Every structure is written in C-alpha cells, then in structure tokens.
PDB file of C-alpha atoms in Angstrom:
ATOM      1  CA  THR A   1     -16.189   4.032 -38.961  1.00 35.00           C
ATOM      2  CA  PRO A   2     -14.825   4.873 -35.455  1.00 38.00           C
ATOM      3  CA  TRP A   3     -11.152   5.598 -35.094  1.00 34.00           C
ATOM      4  CA  MET A   4      -8.980   2.852 -33.604  1.00 36.00           C
ATOM      5  CA  LEU A   5      -6.499   3.819 -30.908  1.00 35.00           C
ATOM      6  CA  SER A   6      -4.306   1.782 -28.590  1.00 36.00           C
ATOM      7  CA  ALA A   7      -5.279   1.621 -24.937  1.00 38.00           C
ATOM      8  CA  ARG A   8      -2.247   3.797 -24.147  1.00 39.00           C
ATOM      9  CA  HIS A   9      -4.071   6.672 -25.828  1.00 40.00           C
ATOM     10  CA  CYS A  10      -7.573   5.703 -24.845  1.00 42.00           C
ATOM     11  CA  SER A  11     -10.071   8.218 -23.579  1.00 43.00           C
ATOM     12  CA  ARG A  12     -11.057   8.315 -19.924  1.00 44.00           C
ATOM     13  CA  ARG A  13     -14.253   6.571 -20.821  1.00 43.00           C
ATOM     14  CA  TYR A  14     -12.412   3.372 -21.721  1.00 42.00           C
ATOM     15  CA  LYS A  15      -9.642   3.359 -19.107  1.00 42.00           C
ATOM     16  CA  LYS A  16     -11.751   1.373 -16.669  1.00 45.00           C
ATOM     17  CA  ASN A  17     -12.163  -1.480 -19.121  1.00 47.00           C
ATOM     18  CA  ALA A  18      -8.755  -1.291 -20.830  1.00 44.00           C
ATOM     19  CA  PRO A  19      -5.937  -0.039 -18.586  1.00 45.00           C
ATOM     20  CA  CYS A  20      -3.452   2.112 -20.470  1.00 45.00           C
ATOM     21  CA  GLY A  21      -0.291   0.272 -21.398  1.00 43.00           C
ATOM     22  CA  PHE A  22      -2.042  -2.703 -22.981  1.00 41.00           C
ATOM     23  CA  SER A  23      -1.428  -3.186 -26.688  1.00 42.00           C
ATOM     24  CA  ARG A  24      -4.896  -4.254 -27.801  1.00 45.00           C
ATOM     25  CA  VAL A  25      -6.980  -1.745 -29.735  1.00 46.00           C
ATOM     26  CA  ILE A  26     -10.356  -0.375 -28.751  1.00 45.00           C
ATOM     27  CA  PRO A  27     -12.892   1.817 -30.524  1.00 48.00           C
ATOM     28  CA  TRP A  28     -12.763   5.519 -29.815  1.00 47.00           C
ATOM     29  CA  VAL A  29     -15.980   7.491 -29.680  1.00 48.00           C
ATOM     30  CA  PRO A  30     -16.002  11.297 -29.458  1.00 52.00           C
ATOM     31  CA  VAL A  31     -17.402  12.771 -26.244  1.00 49.00           C
ATOM     32  CA  SER A  32     -21.104  13.403 -26.714  1.00 52.00           C
ATOM     33  CA  GLN A  33     -24.003  14.773 -24.729  1.00 53.00           C
ATOM     34  CA  ASP A  34     -24.623  11.275 -23.408  1.00 55.00           C
ATOM     35  CA  ASP A  35     -21.144  11.300 -21.857  1.00 59.00           C
ATOM     36  CA  ASN A  36     -21.893  14.580 -20.085  1.00 57.00           C
ATOM     37  CA  LEU A  37     -25.172  13.194 -18.784  1.00 54.00           C
ATOM     38  CA  TYR A  38     -23.331  10.096 -17.595  1.00 54.00           C
ATOM     39  CA  ARG A  39     -20.839  12.224 -15.677  1.00 62.00           C
ATOM     40  CA  VAL A  40     -23.646  14.266 -14.082  1.00 57.00           C
ATOM     41  CA  SER A  41     -25.458  11.076 -13.081  1.00 68.00           C
ATOM     42  CA  GLU A  42     -22.251   9.584 -11.669  1.00 72.00           C
ATOM     43  CA  ASN A  43     -21.573  12.731  -9.615  1.00 74.00           C
ATOM     44  CA  ALA A  44     -25.134  12.692  -8.284  1.00 74.00           C
ATOM     45  CA  MET A  45     -24.760   9.045  -7.233  1.00 80.00           C
ATOM     46  CA  THR A  46     -21.461   9.829  -5.490  1.00 82.00           C
ATOM     47  CA  PHE A  47     -23.051  12.730  -3.608  1.00 80.00           C
ATOM     48  CA  ALA A  48     -26.014  10.577  -2.561  1.00 85.00           C
ATOM     49  CA  LYS A  49     -23.684   7.839  -1.324  1.00 86.00           C
ATOM     50  CA  ASN A  50     -21.570  10.290   0.681  1.00 86.00           C
ATOM     51  CA  LEU A  51     -24.704  11.823   2.183  1.00 88.00           C
ATOM     52  CA  ARG A  52     -26.026   8.397   3.162  1.00 89.00           C
ATOM     53  CA  HIS A  53     -22.665   7.468   4.683  1.00 89.00           C
ATOM     54  CA  PHE A  54     -22.637  10.724   6.661  1.00 90.00           C
ATOM     55  CA  PHE A  55     -26.083  10.064   8.143  1.00 90.00           C
ATOM     56  CA  GLU A  56     -25.037   6.492   8.946  1.00 89.00           C
ATOM     57  CA  TYR A  57     -22.017   7.913  10.775  1.00 89.00           C
ATOM     58  CA  CYS A  58     -24.221  10.348  12.719  1.00 92.00           C
ATOM     59  CA  GLY A  59     -26.453   7.475  13.805  1.00 89.00           C
ATOM     60  CA  ALA A  60     -23.458   5.368  14.843  1.00 87.00           C
ATOM     61  CA  TRP A  61     -21.940   8.325  16.741  1.00 90.00           C
ATOM     62  CA  LEU A  62     -25.193   8.958  18.634  1.00 92.00           C
ATOM     63  CA  LEU A  63     -25.550   5.259  19.428  1.00 88.00           C
ATOM     64  CA  ALA A  64     -21.980   5.051  20.738  1.00 89.00           C
ATOM     65  CA  GLY A  65     -22.490   8.163  22.874  1.00 91.00           C
ATOM     66  CA  SER A  66     -25.695   6.743  24.337  1.00 92.00           C
ATOM     67  CA  ILE A  67     -24.053   3.408  25.144  1.00 92.00           C
ATOM     68  CA  ARG A  68     -21.250   5.157  27.056  1.00 91.00           C
ATOM     69  CA  LEU A  69     -23.866   6.702  29.367  1.00 93.00           C
ATOM     70  CA  LEU A  70     -25.238   3.302  30.398  1.00 93.00           C
ATOM     71  CA  PRO A  71     -23.930   1.081  33.196  1.00 93.00           C
ATOM     72  CA  LYS A  72     -21.429  -1.306  31.634  1.00 90.00           C
ATOM     73  CA  ALA A  73     -23.189  -4.527  32.614  1.00 91.00           C
ATOM     74  CA  PHE A  74     -26.481  -3.275  31.205  1.00 94.00           C
ATOM     75  CA  ALA A  75     -24.785  -1.976  28.044  1.00 93.00           C
ATOM     76  CA  ILE A  76     -23.267  -5.408  27.355  1.00 92.00           C
ATOM     77  CA  ARG A  77     -26.632  -7.141  27.851  1.00 93.00           C
ATOM     78  CA  LEU A  78     -28.223  -4.592  25.547  1.00 93.00           C
ATOM     79  CA  GLY A  79     -25.528  -5.257  22.956  1.00 92.00           C
ATOM     80  CA  ARG A  80     -26.229  -8.981  23.032  1.00 93.00           C
ATOM     81  CA  PHE A  81     -29.960  -8.360  22.622  1.00 94.00           C
ATOM     82  CA  LEU A  82     -29.494  -5.910  19.740  1.00 91.00           C
ATOM     83  CA  GLY A  83     -27.045  -8.253  18.016  1.00 91.00           C
ATOM     84  CA  ALA A  84     -29.446 -11.203  18.166  1.00 91.00           C
ATOM     85  CA  PHE A  85     -32.353  -8.956  17.125  1.00 91.00           C
ATOM     86  CA  THR A  86     -30.435  -7.558  14.154  1.00 89.00           C
ATOM     87  CA  GLY A  87     -29.886 -11.072  12.845  1.00 87.00           C
ATOM     88  CA  ARG A  88     -33.621 -11.296  12.113  1.00 87.00           C
ATOM     89  CA  PHE A  89     -33.225  -8.673   9.390  1.00 88.00           C
ATOM     90  CA  LEU A  90     -30.006 -10.027   7.856  1.00 88.00           C
ATOM     91  CA  LYS A  91     -31.648 -12.922   6.082  1.00 89.00           C
ATOM     92  CA  GLY A  92     -28.965 -13.144   3.413  1.00 91.00           C
ATOM     93  CA  ARG A  93     -26.183 -13.356   5.990  1.00 90.00           C
ATOM     94  CA  MET A  94     -28.130 -15.879   8.056  1.00 92.00           C
ATOM     95  CA  GLN A  95     -28.675 -18.035   4.983  1.00 93.00           C
ATOM     96  CA  LEU A  96     -24.946 -17.880   4.268  1.00 93.00           C
ATOM     97  CA  GLY A  97     -24.283 -18.935   7.856  1.00 93.00           C
ATOM     98  CA  HIS A  98     -26.584 -21.937   7.463  1.00 94.00           C
ATOM     99  CA  GLU A  99     -24.790 -22.945   4.271  1.00 94.00           C
ATOM    100  CA  ASN A 100     -21.356 -22.671   5.881  1.00 93.00           C
ATOM    101  CA  LEU A 101     -22.408 -24.686   8.928  1.00 94.00           C
ATOM    102  CA  LYS A 102     -23.898 -27.330   6.678  1.00 93.00           C
ATOM    103  CA  ARG A 103     -20.620 -27.560   4.746  1.00 93.00           C
ATOM    104  CA  ALA A 104     -18.701 -27.939   8.002  1.00 92.00           C
ATOM    105  CA  PHE A 105     -21.013 -30.354   9.851  1.00 93.00           C
ATOM    106  CA  GLY A 106     -23.134 -31.917   7.128  1.00 91.00           C
ATOM    107  CA  ASP A 107     -26.397 -33.346   8.435  1.00 89.00           C
ATOM    108  CA  ARG A 108     -25.120 -33.702  11.992  1.00 92.00           C
ATOM    109  CA  LEU A 109     -26.795 -30.398  12.911  1.00 93.00           C
ATOM    110  CA  SER A 110     -30.488 -29.775  12.471  1.00 93.00           C
ATOM    111  CA  HIS A 111     -31.841 -26.493  11.146  1.00 92.00           C
ATOM    112  CA  GLU A 112     -32.787 -25.430  14.665  1.00 93.00           C
ATOM    113  CA  GLN A 113     -29.310 -26.225  15.995  1.00 94.00           C
ATOM    114  CA  ARG A 114     -27.724 -24.146  13.248  1.00 94.00           C
ATOM    115  CA  SER A 115     -30.159 -21.318  13.964  1.00 94.00           C
ATOM    116  CA  ARG A 116     -29.218 -21.431  17.653  1.00 94.00           C
ATOM    117  CA  ILE A 117     -25.517 -21.171  16.790  1.00 94.00           C
ATOM    118  CA  LEU A 118     -26.140 -18.204  14.487  1.00 94.00           C
ATOM    119  CA  ARG A 119     -28.252 -16.415  17.102  1.00 93.00           C
ATOM    120  CA  SER A 120     -25.444 -16.874  19.613  1.00 93.00           C
ATOM    121  CA  LEU A 121     -22.963 -15.549  17.057  1.00 91.00           C
ATOM    122  CA  MET A 122     -25.019 -12.411  16.425  1.00 92.00           C
ATOM    123  CA  ALA A 123     -25.387 -11.862  20.171  1.00 93.00           C
ATOM    124  CA  LEU A 124     -21.626 -12.192  20.550  1.00 90.00           C
ATOM    125  CA  LEU A 125     -21.056  -9.673  17.764  1.00 89.00           C
ATOM    126  CA  GLY A 126     -23.411  -7.215  19.473  1.00 91.00           C
ATOM    127  CA  GLU A 127     -21.495  -7.660  22.716  1.00 90.00           C
ATOM    128  CA  ALA A 128     -18.201  -7.158  20.878  1.00 87.00           C
ATOM    129  CA  VAL A 129     -19.411  -3.882  19.378  1.00 86.00           C
ATOM    130  CA  VAL A 130     -20.468  -2.566  22.781  1.00 91.00           C
ATOM    131  CA  GLU A 131     -17.220  -3.634  24.438  1.00 87.00           C
ATOM    132  CA  SER A 132     -15.212  -1.894  21.706  1.00 83.00           C
ATOM    133  CA  ILE A 133     -17.085   1.319  22.603  1.00 87.00           C
ATOM    134  CA  ILE A 134     -16.862   1.228  26.399  1.00 88.00           C
ATOM    135  CA  ILE A 135     -13.521  -0.548  26.905  1.00 83.00           C
ATOM    136  CA  THR A 136     -10.745   1.178  28.856  1.00 82.00           C
ATOM    137  CA  PRO A 137      -7.124   0.180  29.553  1.00 78.00           C
ATOM    138  CA  GLN A 138      -8.141  -0.514  33.150  1.00 82.00           C
ATOM    139  CA  ASP A 139     -10.788  -2.976  31.971  1.00 82.00           C
ATOM    140  CA  VAL A 140      -8.186  -4.862  29.942  1.00 81.00           C
ATOM    141  CA  GLU A 141      -5.747  -5.005  32.843  1.00 80.00           C
ATOM    142  CA  ASN A 142      -8.299  -6.099  35.433  1.00 83.00           C
ATOM    143  CA  ASN A 143     -10.645  -8.385  33.494  1.00 82.00           C
ATOM    144  CA  VAL A 144      -8.762 -10.055  30.629  1.00 83.00           C
ATOM    145  CA  GLU A 145      -6.591 -13.137  30.983  1.00 84.00           C
ATOM    146  CA  VAL A 146      -4.630 -14.566  28.054  1.00 85.00           C
ATOM    147  CA  GLU A 147      -3.957 -18.292  28.095  1.00 87.00           C
ATOM    148  CA  GLY A 148      -0.671 -19.424  26.597  1.00 89.00           C
ATOM    149  CA  PHE A 149       0.818 -15.937  26.305  1.00 89.00           C
ATOM    150  CA  HIS A 150       4.198 -17.392  27.275  1.00 91.00           C
ATOM    151  CA  HIS A 151       4.363 -19.154  23.896  1.00 92.00           C
ATOM    152  CA  LEU A 152       4.287 -15.753  22.216  1.00 90.00           C
ATOM    153  CA  GLU A 153       6.930 -14.422  24.576  1.00 90.00           C
ATOM    154  CA  GLN A 154       9.189 -17.380  23.805  1.00 92.00           C
ATOM    155  CA  ALA A 155       8.838 -16.793  20.082  1.00 92.00           C
ATOM    156  CA  LEU A 156       9.598 -13.092  20.487  1.00 91.00           C
ATOM    157  CA  SER A 157      12.716 -13.892  22.515  1.00 91.00           C
ATOM    158  CA  LEU A 158      14.285 -15.306  19.336  1.00 92.00           C
ATOM    159  CA  GLY A 159      14.460 -11.757  17.993  1.00 89.00           C
ATOM    160  CA  LYS A 160      12.857 -12.559  14.643  1.00 89.00           C
ATOM    161  CA  GLY A 161       9.391 -11.179  15.221  1.00 89.00           C
ATOM    162  CA  VAL A 162       6.102 -13.050  15.123  1.00 91.00           C
ATOM    163  CA  ILE A 163       3.195 -13.043  12.680  1.00 90.00           C
ATOM    164  CA  MET A 164      -0.111 -13.962  14.334  1.00 86.00           C
ATOM    165  CA  LEU A 165      -3.128 -15.158  12.367  1.00 84.00           C
ATOM    166  CA  GLY A 166      -6.611 -15.433  13.794  1.00 78.00           C
ATOM    167  CA  PRO A 167     -10.155 -16.083  12.556  1.00 75.00           C
ATOM    168  CA  HIS A 168     -12.448 -13.109  12.084  1.00 72.00           C
ATOM    169  CA  PHE A 169     -14.897 -13.901  14.853  1.00 69.00           C
ATOM    170  CA  GLY A 170     -15.019 -13.334  18.573  1.00 70.00           C
ATOM    171  CA  MET A 171     -13.675 -10.323  20.450  1.00 76.00           C
ATOM    172  CA  TRP A 172     -11.079  -9.186  17.910  1.00 75.00           C
ATOM    173  CA  GLU A 173     -11.444  -5.538  18.988  1.00 76.00           C
ATOM    174  CA  LEU A 174     -10.700  -6.561  22.556  1.00 80.00           C
ATOM    175  CA  ALA A 175      -7.731  -8.628  21.378  1.00 80.00           C
ATOM    176  CA  GLY A 176      -6.211  -5.514  19.810  1.00 80.00           C
ATOM    177  CA  HIS A 177      -6.304  -3.702  23.137  1.00 80.00           C
ATOM    178  CA  VAL A 178      -4.917  -6.738  24.958  1.00 83.00           C
ATOM    179  CA  PHE A 179      -1.886  -7.254  22.726  1.00 83.00           C
ATOM    180  CA  GLY A 180      -1.359  -3.529  22.331  1.00 81.00           C
ATOM    181  CA  ALA A 181      -1.073  -3.188  26.098  1.00 81.00           C
ATOM    182  CA  ARG A 182       1.305  -6.161  26.497  1.00 83.00           C
ATOM    183  CA  LEU A 183       3.546  -5.804  23.462  1.00 84.00           C
ATOM    184  CA  PRO A 184       5.730  -2.698  23.055  1.00 79.00           C
ATOM    185  CA  LYS A 185       6.030  -3.049  19.274  1.00 83.00           C
ATOM    186  CA  ALA A 186       2.967  -4.500  17.599  1.00 85.00           C
ATOM    187  CA  ALA A 187       1.019  -3.751  14.447  1.00 85.00           C
ATOM    188  CA  THR A 188      -2.161  -5.063  12.903  1.00 84.00           C
ATOM    189  CA  LEU A 189      -3.735  -5.103   9.451  1.00 83.00           C
ATOM    190  CA  TYR A 190      -7.317  -4.274   8.694  1.00 82.00           C
ATOM    191  CA  LYS A 191      -9.544  -3.648   5.686  1.00 85.00           C
ATOM    192  CA  PRO A 192     -10.971  -0.104   5.610  1.00 89.00           C
ATOM    193  CA  LEU A 193     -14.735   0.142   5.850  1.00 87.00           C
ATOM    194  CA  LYS A 194     -16.767   1.304   2.873  1.00 88.00           C
ATOM    195  CA  ASN A 195     -18.170   4.206   4.895  1.00 89.00           C
ATOM    196  CA  ARG A 196     -15.171   6.536   5.182  1.00 89.00           C
ATOM    197  CA  PHE A 197     -16.740   8.520   8.046  1.00 89.00           C
ATOM    198  CA  ILE A 198     -17.284   5.452  10.199  1.00 87.00           C
ATOM    199  CA  ASP A 199     -13.905   4.112   9.104  1.00 89.00           C
ATOM    200  CA  ARG A 200     -12.159   7.190  10.554  1.00 88.00           C
ATOM    201  CA  TYR A 201     -14.080   6.760  13.807  1.00 85.00           C
ATOM    202  CA  VAL A 202     -13.250   3.055  14.082  1.00 84.00           C
ATOM    203  CA  ARG A 203      -9.615   3.648  13.181  1.00 85.00           C
ATOM    204  CA  ALA A 204      -9.267   6.339  15.869  1.00 83.00           C
ATOM    205  CA  SER A 205     -10.780   3.930  18.400  1.00 79.00           C
ATOM    206  CA  ARG A 206      -8.400   1.140  17.399  1.00 79.00           C
ATOM    207  CA  GLU A 207      -5.376   3.408  17.578  1.00 78.00           C
ATOM    208  CA  LYS A 208      -6.059   3.878  21.310  1.00 76.00           C
ATOM    209  CA  SER A 209      -4.726   0.356  21.775  1.00 74.00           C
ATOM    210  CA  THR A 210      -1.188   1.703  21.013  1.00 76.00           C
ATOM    211  CA  MET A 211      -0.848  -0.761  18.129  1.00 79.00           C
ATOM    212  CA  ASP A 212       0.233   0.513  14.729  1.00 82.00           C
ATOM    213  CA  ILE A 213      -2.517   0.104  12.116  1.00 82.00           C
TER     214      ILE A 213
END
C-alpha cells in the first residue's frame, strides 16, 4: 500500500498535477529507475527543442540579413509573394480562417471569395514581416500618415493616460514605430514567442521604436 501524503509534502513528480498547498491527498511512490529514465528523456527532449529553436533562429537571422541587402521596393514585393506562398503549406491555419470567415459572413461569401481574402491576408503578413526588418525612423517620418491622431492627443491632454486596443492584424510592427516616434511616454504589451532566440531578436527590434515593452 503506497504512503499517503498531502500535496504540501508531495514529491516533485506530483507537483505538476497537484500544486503544493492544496489539502487533498495523493499517492506517493518512491523514486525508481523509471523516474530516472523519465528525467533523462525529458532532458533530451529539452535539448532537442533548444537545438531546433537555435537553427530556426539562424535561418531567420540569415533571411533578415539577406532582405536588408535588397532594394526596399523589391523586398516588399518579395515579402508579399513569400507570405502568399507560405499560406499553401499552412493548411490548418487556412482552414481556421475559412471557419472564422464563415462565422462572420455566413453564406454570403463563396469558398473562392474566402480563399482570396486569406491569400491577401498572408501576402499582407509577408509584407509586414519585411517592413519590420527594413524599417527606419526616416521611413516612418516620410511615408506614414496617421488619420485621427488628434483624438489621441485630446485624450492625452486630460492627463489621465490612454489605453489603446487594436486587432492583431495589419502592420502592428509599423504601428509600434509610429506611436513610439510620436509619443514621448508609451508602452506596449506583447506575448513572448516560444522560440527564445527569435524572441530576443524580435524584442530588440521592437525596442528600437523607443516604446517600453
């Protein structure tokens, strides 16, 4: 008969399923060879994941460096092409897009119309990625116009601060540079990427906008 201990005194093996501090009881099993094999397997999986993430980062770094060498107009066109092309391999995401559009528009859009919208979306995302790589403060100043910015200025004049909410599509990377350049005290929230190497790279790029992250 296994011993019975409270979760406060549980072994590491059971902490994931029963956080310490709970009062319910759980079975306690002495550490065995199977536990050691489990730890070795878990460490091997962690190493493999980190190695895969590192190679993904190297590929992203080489791609970004190559894009910076291209003329900007050509780089943006290439980004749109690669974005639309990538959508062909993301069948699960495309199916989700079809389902969401069908929820929003019902039968008013045909399958081909939904497919055209999703292809345009993927092209836009590819363009957004390229622009986030090649953008400079001069580009923002010379080429970006914000409609209705005076509404934000009026709200800020009240001295209470402003919380802005926006959908997660479009040129959100560009928006960060725009508002960072025009607002002396601004901050944004973001969800870290699963790949910690790429996350550091993206975070460093976003911090160039002078916004706190």
